[in-house]
Structures are given as C-alpha cells and as structure tokens.
Amino acid sequence: MSDYNFLMESKLSPRQFRVVNLLAQAASAEGLNFYLVGGAVRDLTYGQPIIRDLDFAVEGHPEKILRHLQTPRPAVRRRGEPGPVPSHEDEVWLEEARYDARWVSAEIYFSSGVRAEVSQCRREDYSQPGKPPEIVPATIFEDLRRRDFALNAMAVSLHPNSRGLLLDPTNGGGDIERKEIRALHSRSFIDDPSRIFRLVRLAQRLGFKPEEKTENWLRSALAQQLQNRLTPEQQGRELEAILREENPARTLKLLADRGWLTALDRNLARVRYERLQKIHALAQKFPEDDLFLLNFDALVAGLSTGQRVRLAKKIIRFPGMLKLALHLEREAKKLSKHLLSSRAASPSQVWKLLSPQPRILLLYLLAYASQSGVQNRIKHYLFKVPQIQARLPRLELQALGVNPGPKMEEILGRLFFDQLDGKIKTSQQLSKAMRSLAGIREPTPLPPTRPRAKPKKSAPATPANPSDQHETDQADARPTSRASQKPGRPPGTRPHAATPRRKKSPSAR
Ligand code: CTP
C-alpha cells in the first residue's frame, strides 16, 4: 500500500504541498476533519507526473477555513497588506477567494498560482435529471459515494492523527490498476449529465476505458440526449476543465467530431485550433505553468467582443482572472511598447519592468509577439534571470558571517543587478564584490612557495555564470518554476533563509 504522506511530499509541487499543509493546519486549528480528495488522489495513486488543482473535503463548514486563512498571518496574506513581500514557495498569500453558498464550497486561488477547492462533505439528492441536487451535510464516506467515478472517489486524511490514511470505499485503486473508469451507480449520468463529458475527457487523458456497466449506462444516457441537458454552470465548468487539459485542442476536436461541442456553448462552432496548438507547443516548454488563460484566449479568438465577454463570464469565476483574460491582448501591446522604449534600456530595467507583471502576460508575449526585441527580453527574463538568481551567493555570505536578514537581502540585490547589467562577469569578480559589500577584507595572500613545473596551458577565468561564457540557445533551456519568479521582491532572495529549500519535483467540487 502506498505511503500517501511520502507521495504528497514527493509528487506535489513544493507550492502545492505548501498549500496542502496550510489548509490542513487551518482545518486542524478549527477542529475539522479534513481530506485531500478527487483528481489529486487519483493522480497520486496512478503516478501522474503533474497534478493540476487540489480538491479538499471537510466534515464541517469550509467558510471556517476560509476565515482562518483570511485572518492576517505572516505566511498567508492578501496582496497589499503590510509586511515583507512573499518571495518563494514557503510564503504564499491568498490572491482571490470565492465562496459558493449553494454548493457550500470555497474556491481559493493562491499567489503561488495554486488553486484549491474546499467543499463540505455532502450527500446529493437529485429529483430531476440535469437539475441541481439538494445538498445535505454528510460524512466523508457518504461524500465519496456521491461522486462520479470510483477512481475519483478516494480521499487521503489530512487530520494530524491520521495523516496519510487512504480512504477508498469503492475500490478506485483497483480500477486504476485495471485502467477502468467505473460510475458508482446506474443513475450517475442521469443525475449529472456533465459526467458524460468528464468520462470522455478522463478516458482520453489517461488512456482508460469505461467499465462494461458504465459503458451501458453511458449509451443509455446518450440515447436520451442527456449530453444536451447541462446547466450553464456545468457547461462553464466543463469548458474550464477542457481548457486546463494539457492538449485542449485534442479534446475539443473529439467533442466536435461527436457533435457534442456546441452542447457546451453555441459559439463553439468556430474554434481556432491553430492558436490552441501554438499554446500547446508552449506548454511543452513550461510544463509547470497553468496556461488556462492562454487557452481561453485562443478559444475565443475568432469571436466578437460580446461573445467573448459572455464566454469569459461563463467559464472564469474569479473577477481578477476574468479581467486579465479579457485584456490580455491590450496589456501585452502596452508592455511590448514599454519593452522597446528607453525605460527598458538595461537588463536591470527590463527586470524591474517585467517582475511585477502577471507571468501569463509574459507567456502570451512569448507566444505571439513578433518583434525580436520583445522576444529576446522576455526570453532573457524567463530563462537567464532565474539562473543568476539561483547562483546568488547566499550560503557563501552566511559562511562569511552575514546573517539572513535585510542586510543580506540588500547585498544579494546589489550582486544580482550588477550581474544582470554585466558589471560582474566572473566568479572572481562576484566574490570580490560580495566581500566588499559585506565589509569583509580580502583574504591575505599565502606566502609564495617554490614554483612547481608550469602547466601546459593556463585555464581561463571561470565565469560567474556559465551563460556569460557563450549565448545558450535560450529557447531550449529549461525554465524554472513560477514560484521562483514572484514579482516585486529583491531578486531571487527571500526574507529569511531559516526554512530549508525543498527539492523540486515534477510537478472538486
Ligand atoms: N465530481 C463529481 N461529479 C462532477 C464533478 C466532480 O463527482 N460532476 C467530483 C469527483 O470526485 C472529482 C472531484 O469532484 O474528482 C473534483 O472535480 P474536478 O476538480 O472537476 O475534477 P478532477 O477529478 O479533480 O479532475 P482534473 O484532473 O480534471 O482536475
């Protein structure tokens, strides 16, 4: 049996793991039983390399957890609150939160880009197909049984006394081994026709097959044309899920071939697949990034402004994200102009201009900007700057007696900007500048010893950064994660080095 504590720590991204712990602590402080559920547990069990969003179930009220998170604390803050700006995975603030009283569920979007949904454990009593059910608070076991498929009906306890315990009352683990998708009861597609789409999408993504009975129930649902009976909310959720797929064009084409796409929205008869393919190509280079907004933008590219706005409101629930989605093109044009102006003459100026921008805007420019000046600056920011940040001599400074804190951050900031602008090129120059900024004298040279036989060729000075030696092919270089590039902070620095960095792993309602 798998050790889910180990799986969570090793398979979730550090940013996701941080959110799991943060929410688990909040639930524990409120005295609530709390579980990781749904797709994340399925993907941990199946060993998927990237786990997208996190769904949690709580025996009790999710609003309590939300309120706990919204109370100002050093590690969970809202933008604009006083205090040091969050600068790496350990620090995260609540970007946007949305409470849905109908489903007793809180959707939370963290500054690190992680999305989480915390729902009350519930039973769903359906009276009519396609109509929302009556919601009744329930235990985790009842909650798991109301879900769509057995492989999605597993939970991992996050209560401190039973953390890591897997609950799998319908043997979803067995289905994963058999690569099968099994609905939990005969009325599953009738109660919630959006499960027709969910099954097709999941089967395509994982390469799984519907189990025999499930296949029959599905046929019967299709014979009743239930795929056309989704509520607008279900349509929006399904479209959102498709746009979060690794290859949305593939899923959209499959649905279009079956004649089901317009059941999700009447305007989807004219999808621009080339644009979606372009974003899919970008996703290969940025596997940890959530390209949902770029996919949305590509999906609505051929539509009128009115149609775009309507679709955006249907699919995107967070107001900040909605605004960004609708203005990506305009913001990208503005930023391009600035990037080509005198405001961005030096690399450090470019850094100052780009670091407060939403990362998705930079990726948009990377996908679509035609000016090489814009492309080069964005590539430099995305690929080279993180290399410089990663090599800042934090440990060396500590070894010289500079303690973590504002002074160290100031020194690292200076070293960063000087490297960016080419004032520091080699590791010798870096070491010298570091000592001088820290107010530490150069070590006294050792007394001369008897000269040995000369080496044939003297080695050249080591550059401070291998990328200074020669231009790498930046497009082939691997980017670092979003979290290491959070905006508005001293570059690559963090306020306190007390918490050790964890090793990076590939990364409901
Ligand atoms: N769920 C359900 N019926 C639905 C929608 C969701 O039973 N119509 C349950 C499933 O248990 C699902 C969980 O809610 O696993 C979370 O839903 P969602 O986030 O939409 O999907 P995931 O299964 O997490 O899949 P993905 O990998 O696409 O995020």
Coordinates of C-alpha atoms and ligand atoms in Angstrom, one line a residue:
M1 CA 0.0 0.0 0.0
S2 CA 1.4 3.4 -1.0
D3 CA 2.6 5.8 1.7
Y4 CA 0.5 8.9 0.9
N5 CA 2.5 11.2 3.1
F6 CA 5.5 10.3 1.0
L7 CA 3.5 10.7 -2.2
M8 CA 2.2 14.1 -1.3
E9 CA 5.6 15.4 -0.4
S10 CA 7.4 14.0 -3.4
K11 CA 4.8 14.2 -6.1
L12 CA 3.1 17.5 -5.4
S13 CA 5.0 20.6 -6.4
P14 CA 6.5 22.4 -3.4
R15 CA 3.9 25.2 -3.9
Q16 CA 1.0 22.7 -3.8
F17 CA 2.5 20.8 -0.8
R18 CA 2.7 24.2 1.0
V19 CA -1.0 24.8 0.3
V20 CA -1.9 21.3 1.5
N21 CA -0.1 22.0 4.8
L22 CA -1.5 25.4 5.1
L23 CA -5.1 24.3 4.7
A24 CA -4.6 21.2 6.8
Q25 CA -3.3 23.4 9.6
A26 CA -6.2 25.8 9.3
A27 CA -8.7 22.9 9.4
S28 CA -6.9 21.4 12.4
A29 CA -7.0 24.7 14.2
E30 CA -10.7 24.9 13.6
G31 CA -11.1 21.3 14.8
L32 CA -12.3 19.9 11.5
N33 CA -11.7 16.6 9.8
F34 CA -10.1 17.4 6.5
Y35 CA -9.2 15.4 3.4
L36 CA -7.5 15.6 0.0
V37 CA -10.0 14.2 -2.5
G38 CA -10.8 13.8 -6.2
G39 CA -8.3 14.1 -9.0
A40 CA -5.3 14.8 -6.9
V41 CA -5.6 11.5 -5.0
R42 CA -6.3 9.7 -8.3
D43 CA -3.2 11.2 -9.9
L44 CA -1.0 10.5 -6.9
T45 CA -2.2 6.8 -7.0
Y46 CA -1.6 6.5 -10.7
G47 CA 1.7 8.3 -10.6
Q48 CA 0.8 11.1 -12.9
P49 CA 3.8 13.5 -13.2
I50 CA 1.8 16.7 -12.8
I51 CA -1.1 17.2 -10.5
R52 CA -3.2 20.2 -11.5
D53 CA -5.6 21.5 -9.0
L54 CA -6.2 20.4 -5.4
D55 CA -9.7 19.5 -4.1
F56 CA -10.4 19.1 -0.4
A57 CA -13.4 17.9 1.5
V58 CA -14.1 18.9 5.1
E59 CA -16.5 17.4 7.6
G60 CA -17.9 20.8 8.6
H61 CA -18.0 24.3 7.2
P62 CA -15.4 25.4 4.6
E63 CA -16.1 29.0 5.5
K64 CA -14.3 28.5 8.8
I65 CA -11.2 27.5 6.9
L66 CA -11.6 30.5 4.6
R67 CA -12.0 32.8 7.5
H68 CA -9.0 31.3 9.2
L69 CA -6.9 31.9 6.1
Q70 CA -8.2 35.5 5.7
T71 CA -7.0 36.4 9.2
P72 CA -3.7 38.1 8.6
R73 CA -0.8 35.9 9.4
P74 CA 2.8 36.1 8.3
A75 CA 2.5 33.2 5.8
V76 CA -1.0 33.8 4.4
R77 CA -1.6 37.4 3.4
R78 CA -3.6 39.3 0.9
R79 CA -1.9 41.5 -1.6
G80 CA -1.2 45.0 -0.3
E81 CA -1.1 44.1 3.3
P82 CA 2.0 45.4 5.1
G83 CA 5.0 43.1 5.7
P84 CA 7.7 41.6 3.5
V85 CA 6.6 40.7 0.0
P86 CA 6.3 36.9 -0.4
S87 CA 9.3 35.7 -2.3
H88 CA 9.3 31.9 -2.5
E89 CA 7.4 28.7 -2.2
D90 CA 7.2 28.9 1.6
E91 CA 5.3 32.1 1.5
V92 CA 2.0 32.4 -0.1
W93 CA -0.9 34.7 0.0
L94 CA -4.5 34.5 -0.8
E95 CA -4.9 36.0 -4.3
E96 CA -8.7 35.6 -4.7
A97 CA -11.3 33.5 -2.9
R98 CA -14.8 32.8 -3.8
Y99 CA -17.4 31.2 -1.5
D100 CA -20.3 29.4 -3.1
A101 CA -23.2 29.1 -0.7
R102 CA -25.2 26.8 -3.0
W103 CA -22.5 24.1 -3.0
V104 CA -21.1 25.0 0.4
S105 CA -17.7 25.3 -1.2
A106 CA -14.8 27.7 -1.2
E107 CA -12.6 28.2 -4.2
I108 CA -9.2 29.7 -3.3
Y109 CA -6.6 31.0 -5.7
F110 CA -3.2 31.5 -4.0
S111 CA -0.4 33.9 -5.0
S112 CA 1.8 31.0 -6.0
G113 CA -0.7 30.1 -8.7
V114 CA -2.1 27.0 -6.9
R115 CA -5.8 26.6 -7.0
A116 CA -7.7 24.8 -4.3
E117 CA -11.4 24.0 -3.7
V118 CA -12.6 23.1 -0.2
S119 CA -16.1 21.6 -0.1
Q120 CA -18.2 20.5 2.7
C121 CA -18.7 16.7 2.8
R122 CA -22.2 16.2 1.3
R123 CA -24.8 13.9 0.0
E124 CA -26.6 15.0 -3.2
D125 CA -30.3 14.2 -3.6
Y126 CA -31.4 14.5 -7.2
S127 CA -35.1 15.0 -8.1
Q128 CA -34.8 15.6 -11.8
P129 CA -32.1 14.9 -14.5
G130 CA -29.9 18.0 -15.2
K131 CA -31.4 19.9 -12.2
P132 CA -29.1 20.8 -9.3
P133 CA -29.5 18.4 -6.4
E134 CA -30.5 19.1 -2.8
I135 CA -27.3 19.3 -0.7
V136 CA -27.2 17.5 2.7
P137 CA -24.1 17.7 5.0
A138 CA -22.6 14.2 5.4
T139 CA -19.6 12.2 6.4
I140 CA -16.5 11.7 4.2
F141 CA -17.7 8.1 3.3
E142 CA -21.1 9.4 2.2
D143 CA -19.3 12.2 0.3
L144 CA -17.1 9.7 -1.6
R145 CA -20.1 7.6 -2.6
R146 CA -21.9 10.6 -4.2
R147 CA -19.0 11.1 -6.6
D148 CA -18.8 10.4 -10.3
F149 CA -16.3 7.5 -10.7
A150 CA -14.7 5.1 -8.3
L151 CA -11.2 6.4 -9.3
N152 CA -12.3 9.9 -8.3
A153 CA -13.9 8.7 -5.0
M154 CA -10.8 8.3 -2.9
A155 CA -9.6 10.5 -0.1
V156 CA -6.4 11.0 2.0
S157 CA -6.9 12.1 5.5
L158 CA -5.0 15.3 6.5
H159 CA -6.0 15.2 10.1
P160 CA -2.9 15.3 12.3
N161 CA -3.8 12.0 14.0
S162 CA -4.4 10.0 10.8
R163 CA -2.5 12.0 8.2
G164 CA -1.8 10.0 5.0
L165 CA -4.5 7.4 5.6
L166 CA -6.2 6.4 2.3
L167 CA -10.0 6.0 2.2
D168 CA -11.1 4.0 -0.8
P169 CA -14.5 2.6 -0.1
T170 CA -15.4 1.8 -3.7
N171 CA -12.0 0.4 -4.7
G172 CA -10.9 3.1 -7.1
G173 CA -7.4 1.9 -6.6
G174 CA -8.3 -1.5 -8.3
D175 CA -9.9 0.4 -11.2
I176 CA -6.7 2.4 -11.7
E177 CA -4.7 -0.8 -11.9
R178 CA -7.2 -2.1 -14.5
K179 CA -7.2 1.3 -16.2
E180 CA -11.0 1.4 -16.0
I181 CA -13.5 4.2 -15.3
R182 CA -16.4 3.0 -13.3
A183 CA -19.5 5.0 -12.4
L184 CA -20.7 4.4 -8.9
H185 CA -24.4 3.8 -9.7
S186 CA -26.8 3.4 -12.6
R187 CA -28.2 7.0 -12.3
S188 CA -24.9 8.7 -12.3
F189 CA -25.2 10.2 -15.9
I190 CA -28.9 10.9 -15.4
D191 CA -28.3 12.8 -12.2
D192 CA -25.4 14.7 -13.6
P193 CA -25.0 14.7 -17.4
S194 CA -21.8 16.6 -17.2
R195 CA -20.3 13.3 -16.2
I196 CA -20.7 12.2 -19.9
F197 CA -18.1 14.8 -20.8
R198 CA -16.0 14.1 -17.8
L199 CA -15.8 10.4 -18.7
V200 CA -14.8 11.2 -22.3
R201 CA -12.1 13.7 -21.2
L202 CA -10.7 11.5 -18.5
A203 CA -10.6 8.4 -20.8
Q204 CA -8.8 10.4 -23.4
R205 CA -6.3 11.9 -21.0
L206 CA -5.4 8.7 -19.1
G207 CA -6.0 6.2 -21.9
F208 CA -8.5 4.4 -19.7
K209 CA -11.7 2.6 -20.8
P210 CA -15.2 2.7 -19.3
E211 CA -16.1 -0.4 -17.4
E212 CA -18.7 -2.6 -19.0
K213 CA -21.8 -1.5 -17.0
T214 CA -20.7 2.1 -17.1
E215 CA -20.5 1.9 -20.9
N216 CA -24.1 0.6 -21.0
W217 CA -25.3 3.4 -18.7
L218 CA -23.4 5.9 -20.9
R219 CA -25.1 4.6 -24.0
S220 CA -28.5 4.8 -22.4
A221 CA -27.8 8.5 -21.3
L222 CA -26.7 9.3 -24.9
A223 CA -29.8 7.7 -26.3
Q224 CA -31.8 10.1 -24.1
Q225 CA -29.7 13.0 -25.4
L226 CA -28.6 13.9 -21.9
Q227 CA -25.4 15.5 -23.2
N228 CA -27.6 18.4 -24.3
R229 CA -29.1 18.9 -20.8
L230 CA -26.2 20.5 -18.9
T231 CA -26.9 23.7 -16.9
P232 CA -24.9 26.8 -17.9
E233 CA -22.8 26.4 -14.7
Q234 CA -22.0 22.8 -15.7
Q235 CA -21.2 23.9 -19.2
G236 CA -18.8 26.5 -17.9
R237 CA -17.1 24.1 -15.5
E238 CA -16.6 21.6 -18.2
L239 CA -15.2 24.2 -20.6
E240 CA -12.8 25.3 -17.9
A241 CA -11.7 21.8 -17.3
I242 CA -11.1 21.3 -21.0
L243 CA -9.0 24.4 -21.2
R244 CA -6.9 23.1 -18.3
E245 CA -6.2 19.9 -20.2
E246 CA -2.6 19.5 -21.4
N247 CA -3.9 19.4 -25.0
P248 CA -7.3 21.2 -25.1
A249 CA -7.5 21.1 -28.9
R250 CA -7.4 17.3 -28.9
T251 CA -10.4 17.2 -26.5
L252 CA -12.3 19.9 -28.3
K253 CA -11.8 18.1 -31.7
L254 CA -13.0 14.8 -30.2
L255 CA -16.2 16.5 -28.9
A256 CA -16.7 18.4 -32.2
D257 CA -16.4 15.0 -34.1
R258 CA -19.1 13.6 -31.9
G259 CA -21.3 16.6 -32.4
W260 CA -21.2 17.5 -28.7
L261 CA -19.2 20.6 -28.6
T262 CA -22.0 23.1 -29.2
A263 CA -23.8 21.5 -26.3
L264 CA -21.2 23.3 -24.2
D265 CA -21.7 26.6 -25.9
R266 CA -23.4 27.6 -29.1
N267 CA -20.5 29.8 -30.2
L268 CA -18.0 27.0 -30.3
A269 CA -18.8 26.0 -33.8
R270 CA -15.8 28.2 -34.9
V271 CA -12.8 27.2 -32.8
R272 CA -9.4 28.3 -34.0
Y273 CA -7.4 25.2 -33.5
E274 CA -4.1 26.7 -34.8
R275 CA -4.0 29.1 -31.9
L276 CA -4.6 26.3 -29.4
Q277 CA -1.9 24.2 -31.0
K278 CA 0.5 27.1 -30.5
I279 CA -0.2 27.3 -26.8
H280 CA 0.1 23.5 -26.6
A281 CA 3.6 23.9 -28.0
L282 CA 4.4 26.5 -25.4
A283 CA 3.1 24.1 -22.7
Q284 CA 5.8 21.6 -23.6
K285 CA 8.4 24.2 -22.6
F286 CA 6.6 25.3 -19.5
P287 CA 5.1 22.1 -18.1
E288 CA 4.6 23.6 -14.6
D289 CA 2.7 26.6 -15.8
D290 CA -1.1 26.8 -15.9
L291 CA -1.8 28.0 -19.4
F292 CA -5.6 28.1 -18.9
L293 CA -5.9 31.8 -19.7
L294 CA -3.9 31.5 -22.9
N295 CA -6.1 28.6 -23.9
F296 CA -9.2 30.6 -23.1
D297 CA -7.8 33.5 -25.2
A298 CA -7.1 31.1 -28.1
L299 CA -10.6 29.5 -27.8
V300 CA -12.4 32.8 -28.2
A301 CA -10.0 34.4 -30.7
G302 CA -12.5 34.3 -33.6
L303 CA -15.5 35.6 -31.6
S304 CA -17.0 39.1 -31.3
T305 CA -16.3 41.1 -28.2
G306 CA -19.8 40.4 -26.9
Q307 CA -19.4 36.7 -27.4
R308 CA -16.0 36.7 -25.7
V309 CA -17.3 38.5 -22.7
R310 CA -20.2 36.1 -22.4
L311 CA -18.0 33.1 -22.6
A312 CA -15.5 34.5 -20.2
K313 CA -18.2 35.1 -17.6
K314 CA -19.4 31.6 -18.1
I315 CA -16.0 29.9 -17.7
I316 CA -14.0 32.1 -15.4
R317 CA -15.3 32.6 -11.9
F318 CA -12.6 34.8 -10.3
P319 CA -13.1 38.5 -11.1
G320 CA -9.4 39.3 -11.2
M321 CA -8.7 36.4 -13.6
L322 CA -11.7 37.4 -15.7
K323 CA -10.4 40.9 -16.2
L324 CA -7.0 39.7 -17.1
A325 CA -8.4 37.1 -19.6
L326 CA -10.4 39.8 -21.4
H327 CA -7.5 42.3 -21.6
L328 CA -4.5 40.1 -22.3
E329 CA -4.0 41.5 -25.8
R330 CA -4.3 45.1 -24.8
E331 CA -1.9 44.6 -21.8
A332 CA 0.5 42.7 -24.0
K333 CA 0.6 45.6 -26.5
K334 CA 1.3 48.1 -23.7
L335 CA 4.0 46.0 -22.3
S336 CA 5.7 45.5 -25.7
K337 CA 5.8 49.2 -26.2
H338 CA 7.5 49.7 -22.9
L339 CA 9.9 46.9 -23.5
L340 CA 11.1 48.6 -26.7
S341 CA 11.3 52.1 -25.1
S342 CA 14.2 53.8 -23.2
R343 CA 12.5 52.5 -20.0
A344 CA 14.0 49.1 -20.8
A345 CA 17.5 50.0 -21.9
S346 CA 19.4 47.9 -19.5
P347 CA 18.7 44.3 -18.3
S348 CA 18.0 45.5 -14.7
Q349 CA 15.5 48.0 -16.1
V350 CA 13.8 45.2 -18.0
W351 CA 13.8 43.1 -14.8
K352 CA 12.1 46.0 -12.9
L353 CA 9.5 46.3 -15.7
L354 CA 8.7 42.6 -16.0
S355 CA 8.9 41.3 -12.5
P356 CA 5.5 42.9 -11.3
Q357 CA 3.7 41.6 -14.4
P358 CA 1.5 38.6 -14.3
R359 CA 3.6 35.7 -15.7
I360 CA 0.8 34.7 -18.0
L361 CA 1.2 38.0 -19.8
L362 CA 4.9 37.2 -20.5
L363 CA 4.0 33.8 -21.8
Y364 CA 1.4 35.5 -24.0
L365 CA 4.1 37.7 -25.5
L366 CA 6.4 34.8 -25.9
A367 CA 3.7 33.0 -27.9
Y368 CA 2.6 35.9 -30.1
A369 CA 5.0 38.9 -30.1
S370 CA 6.5 39.4 -33.5
Q371 CA 9.3 42.0 -32.5
S372 CA 12.6 40.3 -31.8
G373 CA 13.4 43.0 -29.2
V374 CA 10.4 41.9 -27.2
Q375 CA 11.0 38.2 -27.7
N376 CA 14.7 38.5 -26.6
R377 CA 13.9 40.5 -23.5
I378 CA 11.2 38.1 -22.4
K379 CA 13.4 35.1 -23.1
H380 CA 16.2 36.6 -21.1
Y381 CA 13.9 37.3 -18.2
L382 CA 12.4 33.8 -18.2
F383 CA 15.5 31.7 -18.9
K384 CA 18.6 33.6 -17.8
V385 CA 17.5 35.7 -14.9
P386 CA 16.5 32.6 -12.8
Q387 CA 20.0 31.1 -13.4
I388 CA 21.5 34.3 -12.0
Q389 CA 19.0 34.2 -9.1
A390 CA 19.8 30.6 -8.3
R391 CA 23.5 31.3 -8.1
L392 CA 23.4 34.2 -5.7
P393 CA 25.9 33.5 -3.0
R394 CA 23.6 33.3 0.0
L395 CA 25.5 30.4 1.7
E396 CA 28.8 32.0 1.0
L397 CA 27.7 35.2 2.7
Q398 CA 26.4 33.2 5.6
A399 CA 29.8 31.5 5.8
L400 CA 31.4 34.9 6.0
G401 CA 29.2 35.7 9.0
V402 CA 26.4 37.8 7.3
N403 CA 23.2 36.6 8.9
P404 CA 20.0 36.2 6.9
G405 CA 18.0 39.4 7.1
P406 CA 17.7 42.8 5.4
K407 CA 21.4 43.4 5.1
M408 CA 21.9 40.1 3.3
E409 CA 19.0 40.8 1.0
E410 CA 20.4 44.2 0.2
I411 CA 23.8 42.7 -0.7
L412 CA 22.2 39.9 -2.8
G413 CA 20.1 42.5 -4.6
R414 CA 23.2 44.6 -5.5
L415 CA 25.0 41.5 -6.7
F416 CA 22.0 40.5 -8.7
F417 CA 21.6 43.8 -10.5
D418 CA 25.4 44.1 -11.2
Q419 CA 25.4 40.6 -12.7
L420 CA 22.3 41.4 -14.8
D421 CA 24.0 44.5 -16.2
G422 CA 27.3 42.8 -16.9
K423 CA 29.2 44.7 -14.2
I424 CA 30.1 41.4 -12.6
K425 CA 31.1 38.7 -15.1
T426 CA 33.3 36.2 -13.4
S427 CA 33.2 34.3 -10.2
Q428 CA 36.3 36.1 -9.0
Q429 CA 34.6 39.4 -9.6
L430 CA 31.5 38.1 -7.8
S431 CA 33.5 37.0 -4.8
K432 CA 35.3 40.3 -4.6
A433 CA 32.1 42.4 -4.9
M434 CA 30.4 40.2 -2.2
R435 CA 33.3 40.7 0.2
S436 CA 33.4 44.4 -0.4
L437 CA 29.6 44.8 0.1
A438 CA 29.7 42.8 3.2
G439 CA 32.6 44.9 4.5
I440 CA 35.0 41.9 4.7
R441 CA 38.6 42.3 3.8
E442 CA 40.1 40.2 1.0
P443 CA 42.0 37.2 2.5
T444 CA 45.7 37.8 2.8
P445 CA 47.5 36.0 0.0
L446 CA 49.6 33.0 1.1
P447 CA 53.3 33.4 1.2
P448 CA 54.9 32.4 -2.1
T449 CA 56.0 28.8 -2.3
R450 CA 58.7 27.3 -4.5
P451 CA 57.3 27.3 -8.1
R452 CA 56.2 23.9 -9.5
A453 CA 56.5 22.8 -13.1
K454 CA 54.3 25.1 -15.2
P455 CA 51.0 23.5 -16.6
K456 CA 51.0 23.5 -20.4
K457 CA 48.1 25.9 -20.8
S458 CA 46.6 28.3 -18.2
A459 CA 42.9 27.8 -17.6
P460 CA 40.7 30.8 -18.4
A461 CA 38.9 32.7 -15.6
T462 CA 35.7 30.9 -14.6
P463 CA 32.7 33.0 -15.4
A464 CA 30.3 33.8 -12.6
N465 CA 27.6 32.3 -14.6
P466 CA 28.1 29.7 -17.4
S467 CA 25.6 31.6 -19.6
D468 CA 28.0 34.6 -19.6
Q469 CA 30.6 32.4 -21.4
H470 CA 28.5 32.0 -24.5
E471 CA 24.9 32.5 -25.5
T472 CA 22.9 29.4 -24.8
D473 CA 20.0 28.5 -27.0
Q474 CA 17.5 30.1 -24.7
A475 CA 14.5 28.5 -26.3
D476 CA 15.9 25.1 -25.4
A477 CA 16.9 26.0 -21.9
R478 CA 14.6 24.7 -19.1
P479 CA 12.7 27.4 -17.3
T480 CA 12.5 27.5 -13.6
S481 CA 9.1 27.4 -11.9
R482 CA 6.8 30.4 -11.5
A483 CA 7.3 30.5 -7.8
S484 CA 11.0 31.4 -8.1
Q485 CA 10.0 34.4 -10.1
K486 CA 7.3 36.1 -8.0
P487 CA 7.2 39.8 -8.7
G488 CA 8.2 42.8 -6.7
R489 CA 10.9 41.4 -4.4
P490 CA 14.6 41.6 -4.1
P491 CA 15.6 39.3 -6.9
G492 CA 15.9 35.6 -6.1
T493 CA 16.0 36.5 -2.5
R494 CA 13.9 35.7 0.5
P495 CA 13.5 37.5 3.7
H496 CA 14.8 34.7 5.9
A497 CA 16.7 31.6 5.0
A498 CA 15.7 29.8 8.1
T499 CA 13.4 27.3 6.2
P500 CA 15.5 25.0 4.1
R501 CA 14.5 24.8 0.4
R502 CA 12.9 21.5 -0.6
K503 CA 14.0 19.7 -3.7
K504 CA 11.8 20.4 -6.6
S505 CA 9.8 17.6 -8.1
P506 CA 7.9 17.5 -11.4
S507 CA 5.1 18.7 -10.6
A508 CA -14.0 19.3 -6.7
R509 CA -16.1 20.2 -6.1
Ligands
CTP1 N1 -17.0 15.4 -9.1 C1 -18.2 14.6 -9.3 N2 -19.1 14.9 -10.2 C2 -18.9 16.0 -11.0 C3 -17.8 16.8 -10.8 C4 -16.8 16.5 -9.8 O1 -18.3 13.6 -8.6 N3 -19.8 16.3 -11.9 C5 -16.1 15.0 -8.0 C6 -15.1 14.0 -8.4 O2 -14.8 13.2 -7.3 C7 -13.9 14.8 -8.9 C8 -13.9 15.9 -7.9 O3 -15.3 16.2 -7.7 O4 -12.7 14.0 -8.8 C9 -13.2 17.1 -8.4 O5 -13.7 17.6 -9.6 P1 -12.8 18.4 -10.6 O6 -11.9 19.3 -9.9 O7 -13.8 18.9 -11.6 O8 -12.0 17.2 -11.4 P2 -10.9 16.3 -11.0 O9 -11.4 14.9 -10.9 O10 -10.1 16.8 -9.9 O11 -10.0 16.1 -12.3 P3 -9.0 17.1 -13.0 O12 -7.8 16.2 -13.1 O13 -9.6 17.3 -14.4 O14 -8.9 18.3 -12.3

